[in-house]
Amino acid sequence: MKNPHQDIPATLARALQEARRVVVFTGAGVSAESGIATFRDALTGLWSRFDAQALATPEAFRSHPDIVWGWYEWRRAQVLRAEPNAAHRAISQLARHVPGLTVVTQNVDDLHERAGSTGVAHLHGSLHAPRCSACEAPQIFADGIPSEPEEGRRIAPPACTRCGSAVRPGVVWFGESLPGDAWNAAIHAAEHCDLLLSIGTSALVYPAAELPQRALAAGAMVAQINPAATPLDARAHHNLRGAAAEIMPGLLASAGFEPPQTP
Ligand code: BV8
Ligand code: ZN
């Protein structure tokens, strides 16, 4: 049996053990092992199949709301059927060992929360918070899992319960600004942490991708967990090549923290 944390550099293990404030910054890759396709992963990424950047915009929703709403409903059904994986659980467990842990995610799923993480800063919103595209009134999804919309099916968005306009997903589209409270919390955490773990993100989408750079500028250690290289490789102190669900339990063990219970 391979030693679970033989590949964790001793300096990183010690930094995690001694850290008072840690930021865990995640992207779509942390949900990959829960079966949720990432945007850019060459094999499964929605990016190549749906040209996500074209669909994840207000313009796309204005010109073909049924294609965009259908895409988000397909993704929401995927999330409702998914379970948190060992990476989400390890991140939740880490909060028991680090006095100040802040989870900042670009993901629009709720797998961090379902693994037990609290106070998660969602920079790009949530699939579970639809709102009216006109009066902004929050809308409630009918209970239960929508019948499995097949990939790419058109679904007309529901009408706002207050003004009748089209309901939109509660996510941040390209060209839209990030929610102020989440962004301010993320910046503050990144600029005051001892260690930032960047997990499962291609580090291409701004301003989110600024966070590891701000942590570095403030003197923190930055470690990246990703099977592939990203633009952050050149600046991170540690680049752990591999899947988050495999590396995260070993990272906790290397710091002497007991790994999460497997359900
Ligand atoms: C804004 C919600 C301005 C919707 C998303 C030119 C240059 C630089 C920037 C720009 C530019 N032109 C325009 C911009 C700005 C633009 C931007 O950054 N564009 C990029 C693409 C160039 N940004 C914006 O528009 C932002 N808003 O700037 O507003 C403004 C200012 C004032 C007033 C008004 C406006 C808004 C950006 C938010 C867009 N919304 N999501 C939805 O989900 O549908 S972004 C979307 O991409 C997701 O949130 C996703 O999380 C995010 C980033 O991708 P990743 O999470 O990194 O996922 P990805 O697939 O890319 O990578 C997965 C990684 O995981 C890979 O590296 C892979 O190797 C790894 N992996 C795979 N398996 C595993 C794994 N890792 C670990 N374990 C595994 N098992
Ligand atoms: Zn309305």
mmCIF file of C-alpha atoms and ligand atoms in Angstrom:
data_model
loop_
_atom_site.group_PDB
_atom_site.id
_atom_site.type_symbol
_atom_site.label_atom_id
_atom_site.label_comp_id
_atom_site.label_asym_id
_atom_site.label_seq_id
_atom_site.Cartn_x
_atom_site.Cartn_y
_atom_site.Cartn_z
ATOM 1 C CA MET A 1 0.000 0.000 0.000
ATOM 2 C CA LYS A 2 1.572 3.250 -1.102
ATOM 3 C CA ASN A 3 2.329 5.604 1.782
ATOM 4 C CA PRO A 4 -0.664 8.007 1.435
ATOM 5 C CA HIS A 5 1.413 11.110 1.835
ATOM 6 C CA GLN A 6 4.793 10.134 0.478
ATOM 7 C CA ASP A 7 4.479 12.684 -2.337
ATOM 8 C CA ILE A 8 3.689 15.687 -0.111
ATOM 9 C CA PRO A 9 6.746 17.961 0.272
ATOM 10 C CA ALA A 10 7.759 18.270 3.947
ATOM 11 C CA THR A 11 7.690 22.094 3.756
ATOM 12 C CA LEU A 12 4.058 22.000 2.612
ATOM 13 C CA ALA A 13 3.076 19.439 5.288
ATOM 14 C CA ARG A 14 4.669 21.615 7.970
ATOM 15 C CA ALA A 15 3.068 24.812 6.593
ATOM 16 C CA LEU A 16 -0.352 23.157 6.749
ATOM 17 C CA GLN A 17 0.306 21.847 10.264
ATOM 18 C CA GLU A 18 1.328 25.305 11.542
ATOM 19 C CA ALA A 19 -1.061 27.461 9.488
ATOM 20 C CA ARG A 20 -3.455 29.691 11.405
ATOM 21 C CA ARG A 21 -5.386 30.881 8.341
ATOM 22 C CA VAL A 22 -5.832 28.798 5.190
ATOM 23 C CA VAL A 23 -7.769 29.588 2.005
ATOM 24 C CA VAL A 24 -9.046 26.692 -0.085
ATOM 25 C CA PHE A 25 -9.787 28.035 -3.594
ATOM 26 C CA THR A 26 -11.589 25.564 -5.845
ATOM 27 C CA GLY A 27 -12.705 25.219 -9.454
ATOM 28 C CA ALA A 28 -14.640 22.689 -11.491
ATOM 29 C CA GLY A 29 -11.881 20.048 -11.076
ATOM 30 C CA VAL A 30 -12.766 19.492 -7.406
ATOM 31 C CA SER A 31 -16.207 18.234 -8.503
ATOM 32 C CA ALA A 32 -14.859 16.141 -11.396
ATOM 33 C CA GLU A 33 -14.668 12.957 -9.291
ATOM 34 C CA SER A 34 -18.313 13.470 -8.361
ATOM 35 C CA GLY A 35 -19.086 12.993 -12.041
ATOM 36 C CA ILE A 36 -19.679 16.674 -12.834
ATOM 37 C CA ALA A 37 -18.062 17.626 -16.139
ATOM 38 C CA THR A 38 -15.536 20.454 -15.957
ATOM 39 C CA PHE A 39 -15.469 23.304 -18.429
ATOM 40 C CA ARG A 40 -12.121 22.725 -20.033
ATOM 41 C CA ASP A 41 -11.174 19.145 -19.313
ATOM 42 C CA ALA A 42 -10.341 18.001 -22.842
ATOM 43 C CA LEU A 43 -12.269 14.720 -22.602
ATOM 44 C CA THR A 44 -15.403 15.628 -20.719
ATOM 45 C CA GLY A 45 -15.337 19.421 -20.595
ATOM 46 C CA LEU A 46 -18.586 21.173 -21.446
ATOM 47 C CA TRP A 47 -16.334 23.816 -22.943
ATOM 48 C CA SER A 48 -15.642 21.704 -26.021
ATOM 49 C CA ARG A 49 -19.106 20.218 -26.218
ATOM 50 C CA PHE A 50 -21.210 23.306 -25.599
ATOM 51 C CA ASP A 51 -18.761 26.151 -26.109
ATOM 52 C CA ALA A 52 -19.715 27.109 -22.527
ATOM 53 C CA GLN A 53 -18.334 30.617 -22.838
ATOM 54 C CA ALA A 54 -20.891 31.327 -25.547
ATOM 55 C CA LEU A 55 -23.746 29.923 -23.472
ATOM 56 C CA ALA A 56 -22.676 31.384 -20.102
ATOM 57 C CA THR A 57 -23.530 34.994 -21.103
ATOM 58 C CA PRO A 58 -26.513 37.359 -20.730
ATOM 59 C CA GLU A 59 -26.552 37.774 -24.519
ATOM 60 C CA ALA A 60 -27.011 34.033 -25.055
ATOM 61 C CA PHE A 61 -29.869 33.960 -22.553
ATOM 62 C CA ARG A 62 -31.541 36.946 -24.265
ATOM 63 C CA SER A 63 -31.287 35.446 -27.745
ATOM 64 C CA HIS A 64 -32.098 31.785 -26.959
ATOM 65 C CA PRO A 65 -33.342 31.460 -23.348
ATOM 66 C CA ASP A 66 -34.590 27.904 -23.909
ATOM 67 C CA ILE A 67 -31.163 26.566 -24.948
ATOM 68 C CA VAL A 68 -29.425 28.303 -22.034
ATOM 69 C CA TRP A 69 -32.088 27.328 -19.479
ATOM 70 C CA GLY A 70 -32.037 23.726 -20.809
ATOM 71 C CA TRP A 71 -28.265 23.592 -20.335
ATOM 72 C CA TYR A 72 -28.471 24.789 -16.741
ATOM 73 C CA GLU A 73 -31.319 22.410 -15.933
ATOM 74 C CA TRP A 74 -29.227 19.535 -17.369
ATOM 75 C CA ARG A 75 -26.323 20.621 -15.155
ATOM 76 C CA ARG A 76 -28.593 21.076 -12.129
ATOM 77 C CA ALA A 77 -29.971 17.551 -12.568
ATOM 78 C CA GLN A 78 -26.357 16.291 -12.708
ATOM 79 C CA VAL A 79 -25.538 18.102 -9.448
ATOM 80 C CA LEU A 80 -28.679 16.853 -7.675
ATOM 81 C CA ARG A 81 -27.649 13.283 -8.559
ATOM 82 C CA ALA A 82 -24.008 13.756 -7.574
ATOM 83 C CA GLU A 83 -22.398 13.127 -4.195
ATOM 84 C CA PRO A 84 -19.491 15.031 -2.641
ATOM 85 C CA ASN A 85 -16.201 13.206 -3.180
ATOM 86 C CA ALA A 86 -13.153 12.611 -0.930
ATOM 87 C CA ALA A 87 -11.751 16.046 -1.855
ATOM 88 C CA HIS A 88 -14.878 17.873 -0.666
ATOM 89 C CA ARG A 89 -14.850 15.762 2.509
ATOM 90 C CA ALA A 90 -11.150 16.387 3.167
ATOM 91 C CA ILE A 91 -11.696 20.148 2.737
ATOM 92 C CA SER A 92 -14.576 19.999 5.217
ATOM 93 C CA GLN A 93 -12.432 17.949 7.647
ATOM 94 C CA LEU A 94 -9.557 20.441 7.334
ATOM 95 C CA ALA A 95 -11.737 23.087 9.007
ATOM 96 C CA ARG A 96 -11.528 21.032 12.263
ATOM 97 C CA HIS A 97 -7.746 21.390 12.306
ATOM 98 C CA VAL A 98 -7.120 24.908 11.042
ATOM 99 C CA PRO A 99 -8.237 27.818 13.268
ATOM 100 C CA GLY A 100 -9.306 29.928 10.269
ATOM 101 C CA LEU A 101 -10.303 28.112 7.062
ATOM 102 C CA THR A 102 -12.079 29.957 4.233
ATOM 103 C CA VAL A 103 -13.469 28.023 1.263
ATOM 104 C CA VAL A 104 -13.774 30.123 -1.913
ATOM 105 C CA THR A 105 -15.260 28.394 -4.939
ATOM 106 C CA GLN A 106 -15.874 29.232 -8.602
ATOM 107 C CA ASN A 107 -18.268 26.295 -8.755
ATOM 108 C CA VAL A 108 -22.015 26.702 -8.928
ATOM 109 C CA ASP A 109 -22.758 23.322 -7.302
ATOM 110 C CA ASP A 110 -23.371 22.824 -3.556
ATOM 111 C CA LEU A 111 -21.051 19.861 -2.999
ATOM 112 C CA HIS A 112 -18.796 21.751 -0.566
ATOM 113 C CA GLU A 113 -21.821 22.503 1.633
ATOM 114 C CA ARG A 114 -23.118 18.939 1.328
ATOM 115 C CA ALA A 115 -19.690 17.692 2.521
ATOM 116 C CA GLY A 116 -20.038 19.927 5.611
ATOM 117 C CA SER A 117 -18.116 23.087 4.657
ATOM 118 C CA THR A 118 -19.705 26.276 5.962
ATOM 119 C CA GLY A 119 -19.389 29.929 4.981
ATOM 120 C CA VAL A 120 -18.393 28.986 1.431
ATOM 121 C CA ALA A 121 -17.815 32.085 -0.740
ATOM 122 C CA HIS A 122 -19.450 31.392 -4.119
ATOM 123 C CA LEU A 123 -17.746 33.793 -6.558
ATOM 124 C CA HIS A 124 -19.856 32.660 -9.532
ATOM 125 C CA GLY A 125 -23.211 32.094 -7.843
ATOM 126 C CA SER A 126 -25.223 28.900 -7.575
ATOM 127 C CA LEU A 127 -27.359 26.608 -9.710
ATOM 128 C CA HIS A 128 -29.749 26.453 -6.755
ATOM 129 C CA ALA A 129 -30.608 30.156 -6.607
ATOM 130 C CA PRO A 130 -32.650 31.052 -9.705
ATOM 131 C CA ARG A 131 -33.958 34.612 -9.918
ATOM 132 C CA CYS A 132 -36.074 36.761 -12.183
ATOM 133 C CA SER A 133 -34.113 38.191 -15.115
ATOM 134 C CA ALA A 134 -36.110 41.441 -14.779
ATOM 135 C CA CYS A 135 -37.172 42.190 -11.179
ATOM 136 C CA GLU A 136 -34.475 39.954 -9.616
ATOM 137 C CA ALA A 137 -37.030 38.270 -7.313
ATOM 138 C CA PRO A 138 -35.600 34.969 -6.033
ATOM 139 C CA GLN A 139 -37.544 31.966 -7.378
ATOM 140 C CA ILE A 140 -38.089 28.569 -5.770
ATOM 141 C CA PHE A 141 -37.515 25.353 -7.690
ATOM 142 C CA ALA A 142 -40.252 22.756 -7.369
ATOM 143 C CA ASP A 143 -39.073 19.988 -5.029
ATOM 144 C CA GLY A 144 -37.242 16.953 -6.249
ATOM 145 C CA ILE A 145 -35.015 16.252 -9.193
ATOM 146 C CA PRO A 146 -36.225 17.565 -12.544
ATOM 147 C CA SER A 147 -36.922 14.752 -14.980
ATOM 148 C CA GLU A 148 -33.479 14.080 -16.497
ATOM 149 C CA PRO A 149 -33.353 16.635 -19.315
ATOM 150 C CA GLU A 150 -31.212 15.095 -22.025
ATOM 151 C CA GLU A 151 -28.096 16.992 -22.985
ATOM 152 C CA GLY A 152 -28.722 19.983 -25.222
ATOM 153 C CA ARG A 153 -32.539 19.903 -24.936
ATOM 154 C CA ARG A 154 -34.380 23.203 -25.146
ATOM 155 C CA ILE A 155 -36.432 24.045 -22.049
ATOM 156 C CA ALA A 156 -38.372 27.327 -21.848
ATOM 157 C CA PRO A 157 -37.433 29.130 -18.598
ATOM 158 C CA PRO A 158 -40.313 29.466 -16.093
ATOM 159 C CA ALA A 159 -42.057 32.830 -15.623
ATOM 160 C CA CYS A 160 -41.290 34.978 -12.576
ATOM 161 C CA THR A 161 -43.934 34.499 -9.866
ATOM 162 C CA ARG A 162 -43.961 38.268 -9.317
ATOM 163 C CA CYS A 163 -43.712 39.955 -12.718
ATOM 164 C CA GLY A 164 -43.973 37.153 -15.269
ATOM 165 C CA SER A 165 -40.561 37.752 -16.886
ATOM 166 C CA ALA A 166 -38.177 34.864 -17.664
ATOM 167 C CA VAL A 167 -36.423 33.265 -14.701
ATOM 168 C CA ARG A 168 -32.609 32.979 -15.081
ATOM 169 C CA PRO A 169 -29.995 30.795 -13.366
ATOM 170 C CA GLY A 170 -28.489 32.361 -10.208
ATOM 171 C CA VAL A 171 -24.974 32.244 -11.661
ATOM 172 C CA VAL A 172 -22.482 34.956 -12.700
ATOM 173 C CA TRP A 173 -22.158 34.992 -16.498
ATOM 174 C CA PHE A 174 -19.183 36.264 -18.481
ATOM 175 C CA GLY A 175 -19.356 40.053 -18.552
ATOM 176 C CA GLU A 176 -21.269 40.173 -15.250
ATOM 177 C CA SER A 177 -19.705 41.337 -12.007
ATOM 178 C CA LEU A 178 -19.150 38.998 -9.097
ATOM 179 C CA PRO A 179 -21.305 39.237 -5.949
ATOM 180 C CA GLY A 180 -19.677 41.980 -3.842
ATOM 181 C CA ASP A 181 -19.870 40.200 -0.488
ATOM 182 C CA ALA A 182 -18.338 36.946 -1.779
ATOM 183 C CA TRP A 183 -15.599 38.784 -3.684
ATOM 184 C CA ASN A 184 -14.682 41.059 -0.760
ATOM 185 C CA ALA A 185 -14.579 38.078 1.624
ATOM 186 C CA ALA A 186 -12.372 36.170 -0.827
ATOM 187 C CA ILE A 187 -9.945 39.058 -1.269
ATOM 188 C CA HIS A 188 -9.684 39.625 2.480
ATOM 189 C CA ALA A 189 -9.061 35.931 3.146
ATOM 190 C CA ALA A 190 -6.444 35.648 0.376
ATOM 191 C CA GLU A 191 -4.575 38.721 1.600
ATOM 192 C CA HIS A 192 -4.468 37.525 5.233
ATOM 193 C CA CYS A 193 -3.755 33.812 4.926
ATOM 194 C CA ASP A 194 -0.606 31.787 5.643
ATOM 195 C CA LEU A 195 -1.423 29.187 2.976
ATOM 196 C CA LEU A 196 -3.684 29.113 -0.092
ATOM 197 C CA LEU A 197 -4.546 25.777 -1.737
ATOM 198 C CA SER A 198 -5.685 26.207 -5.373
ATOM 199 C CA ILE A 199 -7.551 23.005 -6.218
ATOM 200 C CA GLY A 200 -8.987 21.963 -9.599
ATOM 201 C CA THR A 201 -8.976 25.261 -11.437
ATOM 202 C CA SER A 202 -7.410 26.153 -14.764
ATOM 203 C CA ALA A 203 -6.656 29.636 -13.342
ATOM 204 C CA LEU A 204 -7.957 31.286 -16.527
ATOM 205 C CA VAL A 205 -11.120 33.074 -15.397
ATOM 206 C CA TYR A 206 -10.765 36.550 -13.899
ATOM 207 C CA PRO A 207 -11.053 38.164 -11.462
ATOM 208 C CA ALA A 208 -11.193 34.828 -9.524
ATOM 209 C CA ALA A 209 -7.763 33.823 -10.858
ATOM 210 C CA GLU A 210 -6.307 36.884 -9.112
ATOM 211 C CA LEU A 211 -6.740 35.314 -5.677
ATOM 212 C CA PRO A 212 -3.616 33.087 -5.595
ATOM 213 C CA GLN A 213 -1.607 36.024 -6.933
ATOM 214 C CA ARG A 214 -2.868 38.270 -4.122
ATOM 215 C CA ALA A 215 -2.009 35.589 -1.553
ATOM 216 C CA LEU A 216 1.534 35.358 -2.969
ATOM 217 C CA ALA A 217 1.882 39.148 -2.906
ATOM 218 C CA ALA A 218 0.865 39.116 0.764
ATOM 219 C CA GLY A 219 3.586 36.545 1.559
ATOM 220 C CA ALA A 220 1.493 33.361 1.777
ATOM 221 C CA MET A 221 2.567 29.947 0.560
ATOM 222 C CA VAL A 222 0.541 28.777 -2.470
ATOM 223 C CA ALA A 223 0.126 25.108 -3.391
ATOM 224 C CA GLN A 224 -1.760 23.898 -6.456
ATOM 225 C CA ILE A 225 -3.509 20.536 -6.894
ATOM 226 C CA ASN A 226 -4.266 19.699 -10.510
ATOM 227 C CA PRO A 227 -3.461 16.780 -12.866
ATOM 228 C CA ALA A 228 -2.521 19.356 -15.512
ATOM 229 C CA ALA A 229 -0.336 22.458 -15.640
ATOM 230 C CA THR A 230 -1.906 25.909 -15.386
ATOM 231 C CA PRO A 231 -0.600 29.485 -15.671
ATOM 232 C CA LEU A 232 -0.200 29.409 -11.864
ATOM 233 C CA ASP A 233 2.484 26.674 -12.021
ATOM 234 C CA ALA A 234 5.275 29.173 -12.518
ATOM 235 C CA ARG A 235 4.424 31.086 -9.342
ATOM 236 C CA ALA A 236 3.051 28.450 -6.939
ATOM 237 C CA HIS A 237 5.475 27.123 -4.303
ATOM 238 C CA HIS A 238 4.149 23.573 -4.813
ATOM 239 C CA ASN A 239 2.431 21.918 -7.761
ATOM 240 C CA LEU A 240 0.935 18.554 -6.750
ATOM 241 C CA ARG A 241 0.153 16.708 -9.974
ATOM 242 C CA GLY A 242 -2.903 14.569 -9.507
ATOM 243 C CA ALA A 243 -6.596 14.271 -8.766
ATOM 244 C CA ALA A 244 -7.961 16.222 -5.811
ATOM 245 C CA ALA A 245 -9.839 13.237 -4.333
ATOM 246 C CA GLU A 246 -6.578 11.271 -4.265
ATOM 247 C CA ILE A 247 -4.227 13.995 -3.043
ATOM 248 C CA MET A 248 -6.341 15.802 -0.440
ATOM 249 C CA PRO A 249 -6.646 12.931 2.108
ATOM 250 C CA GLY A 250 -2.871 12.389 1.861
ATOM 251 C CA LEU A 251 -2.244 16.112 2.344
ATOM 252 C CA LEU A 252 -4.221 16.073 5.607
ATOM 253 C CA ALA A 253 -2.427 12.902 6.751
ATOM 254 C CA SER A 254 0.974 14.482 5.977
ATOM 255 C CA ALA A 255 0.137 17.249 8.475
ATOM 256 C CA GLY A 256 -0.913 14.690 11.081
ATOM 257 C CA PHE A 257 -4.627 15.483 10.635
ATOM 258 C CA GLU A 258 -6.900 12.481 10.561
ATOM 259 C CA PRO A 259 -8.424 12.046 7.074
ATOM 260 C CA PRO A 260 -12.193 12.343 6.612
ATOM 261 C CA GLN A 261 -14.407 9.335 7.338
ATOM 262 C CA THR A 262 -15.452 7.659 4.106
ATOM 263 C CA PRO A 263 -19.301 7.451 4.050
HETATM 264 C C1 BV8 B 1 -16.098 40.205 -15.147
HETATM 265 C C2 BV8 B 1 -20.638 30.578 -13.744
HETATM 266 C C3 BV8 B 1 -16.338 42.512 -15.469
HETATM 267 C C4 BV8 B 1 -21.468 30.206 -14.933
HETATM 268 C C5 BV8 B 1 -18.459 31.202 -14.632
HETATM 269 C C6 BV8 B 1 -9.594 38.693 -21.477
HETATM 270 C C7 BV8 B 1 -8.578 38.406 -20.572
HETATM 271 C C8 BV8 B 1 -8.842 38.215 -19.226
HETATM 272 C C9 BV8 B 1 -10.146 38.314 -18.739
HETATM 273 C C10 BV8 B 1 -11.158 38.582 -19.638
HETATM 274 C C11 BV8 B 1 -10.891 38.777 -20.999
HETATM 275 N N1 BV8 B 1 -12.077 39.010 -21.610
HETATM 276 C C12 BV8 B 1 -13.080 38.994 -20.701
HETATM 277 C C13 BV8 B 1 -12.531 38.752 -19.489
HETATM 278 C C14 BV8 B 1 -13.250 38.666 -18.202
HETATM 279 C C15 BV8 B 1 -13.895 37.302 -18.059
HETATM 280 C C16 BV8 B 1 -12.850 36.214 -18.143
HETATM 281 O O1 BV8 B 1 -12.103 35.974 -17.204
HETATM 282 N N2 BV8 B 1 -12.795 35.547 -19.305
HETATM 283 C C17 BV8 B 1 -11.791 34.510 -19.478
HETATM 284 C C18 BV8 B 1 -12.467 33.230 -20.017
HETATM 285 C C19 BV8 B 1 -10.755 35.001 -20.460
HETATM 286 N N3 BV8 B 1 -14.465 37.293 -16.722
HETATM 287 C C20 BV8 B 1 -15.708 37.724 -16.531
HETATM 288 O O2 BV8 B 1 -16.452 38.041 -17.429
HETATM 289 C C21 BV8 B 1 -16.138 37.828 -15.094
HETATM 290 N N4 BV8 B 1 -16.770 39.097 -14.898
HETATM 291 O O3 BV8 B 1 -14.943 40.252 -15.461
HETATM 292 O O4 BV8 B 1 -16.903 41.285 -15.043
HETATM 293 C C22 BV8 B 1 -17.193 43.550 -14.926
HETATM 294 C C23 BV8 B 1 -16.644 44.460 -14.020
HETATM 295 C C24 BV8 B 1 -17.430 45.450 -13.535
HETATM 296 C C25 BV8 B 1 -18.783 45.526 -13.902
HETATM 297 C C26 BV8 B 1 -19.331 44.595 -14.787
HETATM 298 C C27 BV8 B 1 -18.533 43.584 -15.307
HETATM 299 C C28 BV8 B 1 -17.164 36.767 -14.743
HETATM 300 C C29 BV8 B 1 -16.532 35.393 -14.859
HETATM 301 C C30 BV8 B 1 -17.502 34.347 -14.306
HETATM 302 C C31 BV8 B 1 -18.021 33.490 -15.437
HETATM 303 N N5 BV8 B 1 -18.860 32.424 -14.873
HETATM 304 N N6 BV8 B 1 -19.246 30.307 -14.062
HETATM 305 C C32 BV8 B 1 -21.482 28.729 -15.161
HETATM 306 O O5 BV8 B 1 -20.894 27.954 -14.370
HETATM 307 O O6 BV8 B 1 -22.100 28.343 -16.168
HETATM 308 S S1 BV8 B 1 -16.872 30.764 -14.989
HETATM 309 C C33 BV8 B 1 -16.734 29.078 -15.176
HETATM 310 O O7 BV8 B 1 -15.346 28.843 -15.444
HETATM 311 C C34 BV8 B 1 -17.018 28.218 -13.963
HETATM 312 O O8 BV8 B 1 -17.303 28.931 -12.783
HETATM 313 C C35 BV8 B 1 -15.691 27.513 -13.777
HETATM 314 O O9 BV8 B 1 -15.480 27.124 -12.478
HETATM 315 C C36 BV8 B 1 -14.834 28.629 -14.168
HETATM 316 C C37 BV8 B 1 -13.381 28.494 -14.265
HETATM 317 O O10 BV8 B 1 -13.089 27.306 -14.766
HETATM 318 P P1 BV8 B 1 -12.498 26.203 -13.723
HETATM 319 O O11 BV8 B 1 -13.335 26.160 -12.505
HETATM 320 O O12 BV8 B 1 -11.069 26.475 -13.576
HETATM 321 O O13 BV8 B 1 -12.814 24.934 -14.515
HETATM 322 P P2 BV8 B 1 -12.065 24.470 -15.828
HETATM 323 O O14 BV8 B 1 -12.913 23.463 -16.509
HETATM 324 O O15 BV8 B 1 -11.605 25.668 -16.571
HETATM 325 O O16 BV8 B 1 -10.755 23.743 -15.271
HETATM 326 C C38 BV8 B 1 -10.898 22.578 -14.489
HETATM 327 C C39 BV8 B 1 -9.517 22.299 -13.960
HETATM 328 O O17 BV8 B 1 -9.616 21.158 -13.121
HETATM 329 C C40 BV8 B 1 -8.510 21.963 -15.053
HETATM 330 O O18 BV8 B 1 -7.308 22.671 -14.814
HETATM 331 C C41 BV8 B 1 -8.290 20.447 -14.894
HETATM 332 O O19 BV8 B 1 -6.957 20.076 -15.208
HETATM 333 C C42 BV8 B 1 -8.562 20.276 -13.433
HETATM 334 N N7 BV8 B 1 -9.024 18.940 -13.045
HETATM 335 C C43 BV8 B 1 -9.723 18.037 -13.785
HETATM 336 N N8 BV8 B 1 -9.976 16.949 -13.028
HETATM 337 C C44 BV8 B 1 -9.446 17.179 -11.795
HETATM 338 C C45 BV8 B 1 -8.849 18.453 -11.801
HETATM 339 N N9 BV8 B 1 -8.233 18.973 -10.728
HETATM 340 C C46 BV8 B 1 -8.199 18.223 -9.608
HETATM 341 N N10 BV8 B 1 -8.759 16.987 -9.516
HETATM 342 C C47 BV8 B 1 -9.372 16.442 -10.586
HETATM 343 N N11 BV8 B 1 -9.922 15.205 -10.505
HETATM 344 ZN ZN ZN B 2 -39.858 39.285 -11.968
#
